[in-house]
Tab-separated table of C-alpha atoms in Angstrom:
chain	number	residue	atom	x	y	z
C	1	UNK	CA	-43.714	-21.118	-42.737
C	2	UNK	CA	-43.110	-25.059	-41.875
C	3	UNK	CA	-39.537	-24.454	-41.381
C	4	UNK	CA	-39.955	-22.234	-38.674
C	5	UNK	CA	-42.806	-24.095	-36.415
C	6	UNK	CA	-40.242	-27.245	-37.418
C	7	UNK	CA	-37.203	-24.953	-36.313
C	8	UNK	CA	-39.656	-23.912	-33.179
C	9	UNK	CA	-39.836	-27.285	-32.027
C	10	UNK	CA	-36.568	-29.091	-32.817
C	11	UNK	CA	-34.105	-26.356	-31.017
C	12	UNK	CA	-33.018	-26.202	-27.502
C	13	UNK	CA	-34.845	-23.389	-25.451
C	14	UNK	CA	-32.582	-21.529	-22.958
C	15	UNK	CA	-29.535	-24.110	-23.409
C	16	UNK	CA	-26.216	-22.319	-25.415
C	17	UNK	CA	-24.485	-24.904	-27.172
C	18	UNK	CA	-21.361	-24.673	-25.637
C	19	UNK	CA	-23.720	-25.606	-22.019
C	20	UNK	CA	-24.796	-28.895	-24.207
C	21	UNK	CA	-21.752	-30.259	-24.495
C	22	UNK	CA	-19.970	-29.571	-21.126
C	23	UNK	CA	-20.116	-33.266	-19.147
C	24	UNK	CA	-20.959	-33.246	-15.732
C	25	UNK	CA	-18.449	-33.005	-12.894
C	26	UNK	CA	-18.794	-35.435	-9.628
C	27	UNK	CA	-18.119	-33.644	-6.770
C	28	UNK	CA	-16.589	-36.292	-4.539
C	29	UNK	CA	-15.730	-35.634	-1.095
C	30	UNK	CA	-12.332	-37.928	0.136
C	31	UNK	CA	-12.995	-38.797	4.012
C	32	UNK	CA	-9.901	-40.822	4.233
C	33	UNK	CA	-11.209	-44.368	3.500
C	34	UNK	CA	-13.729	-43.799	1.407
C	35	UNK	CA	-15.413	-41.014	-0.733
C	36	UNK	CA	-18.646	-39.442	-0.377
C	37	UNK	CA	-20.662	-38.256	-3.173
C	38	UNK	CA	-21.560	-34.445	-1.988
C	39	UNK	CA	-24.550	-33.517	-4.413
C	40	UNK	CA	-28.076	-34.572	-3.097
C	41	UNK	CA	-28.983	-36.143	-5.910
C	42	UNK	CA	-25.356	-37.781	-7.201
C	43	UNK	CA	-25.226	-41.778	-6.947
C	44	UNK	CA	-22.598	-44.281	-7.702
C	45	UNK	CA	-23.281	-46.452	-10.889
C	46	UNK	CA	-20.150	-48.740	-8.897
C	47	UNK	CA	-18.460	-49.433	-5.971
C	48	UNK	CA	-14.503	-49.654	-6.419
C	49	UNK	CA	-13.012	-51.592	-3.752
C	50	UNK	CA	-9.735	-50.342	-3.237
C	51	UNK	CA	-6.370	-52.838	-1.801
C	52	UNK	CA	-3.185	-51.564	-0.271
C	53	UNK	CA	-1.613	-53.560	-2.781
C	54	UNK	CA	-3.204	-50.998	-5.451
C	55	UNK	CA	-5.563	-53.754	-6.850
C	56	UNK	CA	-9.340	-52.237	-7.602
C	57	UNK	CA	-12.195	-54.328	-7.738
C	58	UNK	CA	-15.315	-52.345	-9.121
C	59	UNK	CA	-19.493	-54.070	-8.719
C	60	UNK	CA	-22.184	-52.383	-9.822
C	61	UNK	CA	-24.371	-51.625	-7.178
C	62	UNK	CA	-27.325	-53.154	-9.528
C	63	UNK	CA	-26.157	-56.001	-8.104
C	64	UNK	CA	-25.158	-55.920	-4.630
C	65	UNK	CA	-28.410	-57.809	-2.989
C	66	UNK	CA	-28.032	-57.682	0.475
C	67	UNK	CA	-25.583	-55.537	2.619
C	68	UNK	CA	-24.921	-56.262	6.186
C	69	UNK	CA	-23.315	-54.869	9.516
C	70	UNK	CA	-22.133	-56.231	12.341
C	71	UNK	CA	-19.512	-54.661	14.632
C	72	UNK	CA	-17.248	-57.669	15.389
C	73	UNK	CA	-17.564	-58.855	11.915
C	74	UNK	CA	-17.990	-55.315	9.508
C	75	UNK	CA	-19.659	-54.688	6.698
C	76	UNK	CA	-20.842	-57.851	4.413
C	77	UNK	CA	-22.328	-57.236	0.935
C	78	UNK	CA	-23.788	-60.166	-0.650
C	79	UNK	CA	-23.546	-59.444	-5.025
C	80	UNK	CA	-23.788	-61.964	-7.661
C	81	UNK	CA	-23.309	-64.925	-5.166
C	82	UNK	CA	-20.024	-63.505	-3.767
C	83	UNK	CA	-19.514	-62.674	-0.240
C	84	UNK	CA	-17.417	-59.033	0.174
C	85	UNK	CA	-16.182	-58.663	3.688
C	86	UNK	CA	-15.149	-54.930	4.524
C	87	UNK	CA	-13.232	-55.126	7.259
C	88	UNK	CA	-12.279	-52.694	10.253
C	89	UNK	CA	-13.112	-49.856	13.380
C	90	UNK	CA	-15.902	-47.355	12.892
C	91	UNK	CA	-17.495	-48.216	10.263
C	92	UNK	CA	-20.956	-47.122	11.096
C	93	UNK	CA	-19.900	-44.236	13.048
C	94	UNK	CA	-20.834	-40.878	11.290
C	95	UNK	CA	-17.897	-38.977	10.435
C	96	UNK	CA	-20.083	-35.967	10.423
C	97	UNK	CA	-23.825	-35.509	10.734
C	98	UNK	CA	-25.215	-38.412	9.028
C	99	UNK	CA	-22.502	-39.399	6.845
C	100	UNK	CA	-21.269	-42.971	7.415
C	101	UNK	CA	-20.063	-45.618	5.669
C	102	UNK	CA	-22.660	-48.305	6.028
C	103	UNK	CA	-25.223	-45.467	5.794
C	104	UNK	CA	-23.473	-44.448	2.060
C	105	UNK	CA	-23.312	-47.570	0.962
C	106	UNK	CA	-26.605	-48.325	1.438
C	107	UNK	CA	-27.810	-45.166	-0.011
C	108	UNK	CA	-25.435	-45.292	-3.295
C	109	UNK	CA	-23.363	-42.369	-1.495
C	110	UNK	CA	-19.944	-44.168	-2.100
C	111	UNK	CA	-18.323	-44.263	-4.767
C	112	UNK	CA	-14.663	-46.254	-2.943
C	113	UNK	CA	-13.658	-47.769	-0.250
C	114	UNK	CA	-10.163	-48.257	0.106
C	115	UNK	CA	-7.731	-50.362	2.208
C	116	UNK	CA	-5.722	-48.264	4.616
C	117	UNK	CA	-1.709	-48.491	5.132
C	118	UNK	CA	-0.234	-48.289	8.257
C	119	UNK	CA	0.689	-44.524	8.223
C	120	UNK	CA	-2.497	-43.940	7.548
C	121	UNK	CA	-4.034	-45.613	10.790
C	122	UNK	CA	-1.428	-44.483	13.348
C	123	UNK	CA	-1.956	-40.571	11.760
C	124	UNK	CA	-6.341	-41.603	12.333
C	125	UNK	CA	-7.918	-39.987	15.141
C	126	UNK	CA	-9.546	-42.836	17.674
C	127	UNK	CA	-13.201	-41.702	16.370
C	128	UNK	CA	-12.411	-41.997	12.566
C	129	UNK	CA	-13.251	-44.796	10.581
C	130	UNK	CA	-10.777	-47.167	9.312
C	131	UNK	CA	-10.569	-49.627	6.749
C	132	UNK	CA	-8.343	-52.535	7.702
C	133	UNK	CA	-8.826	-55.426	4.920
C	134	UNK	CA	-11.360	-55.814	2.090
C	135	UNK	CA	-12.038	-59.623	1.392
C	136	UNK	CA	-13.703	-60.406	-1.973
């Protein structure tokens, strides 16, 4: 009799076993510079900052303190006493209905941002955002 109210207790109700060990899959959306985390409640743990040059950068966003945007100067976040300057057109604009990149990052949305080449601008519509230079 105690090993079944111990049994009743200790299993997993309504979960096969096979379910318990299946990870989780991100579903991230690519909109050209950056990616956009599509699930309502999916956030970034980091923020990889991606160069031309194919160097990544990754912060936690734990520790960005401050973020900032200015249209002549871009997006500034201010983590662990460094200054990131993100660098470039549109970058506040929504690519669709309230989906931008300032608004992402400051909502844990983004997961990248990446540095676009030169193919990649010219082949940009006027209206899409575009990541020039990322300064760390």
């Amino acid at each position: 009799m105690t090993d079944k109210i111990l049994q009743k207790y200790t299993e997993r109700s309504g979960v096969a076993d096979s379910d318990a060990t299946t990870p989780e899959v991100e579903v991230t959306e690519n909109l050209g510079c950056f990616g956009w985390f599509r699930g309502i409640q999916d956030r970034a743990i980091m923020l990889e900052l991606r160069k031309k040059t194919g160097a990544i950068v990754a912060i936690g966003y734990g520790w960005i303190e401050r973020v900032d945007f200015d249209p002549s100067d871009g997006i500034v976040l201010y983590a662990l006493g460094q200054k990131i300057c993100i660098k470039g057109r549109n970058l506040n604009a929504d690519v669709r209905e309230q989906v931008s990149l300032f608004n992402g990052v400051c909502r844990h949305r983004v997961p990248w941002i990446q540095e676009v080449d030169e193919p990649g601008r010219l082949q940009a519509g006027e209206r899409a955002t575009i990541v020039e230079e990322i300064v760390v």
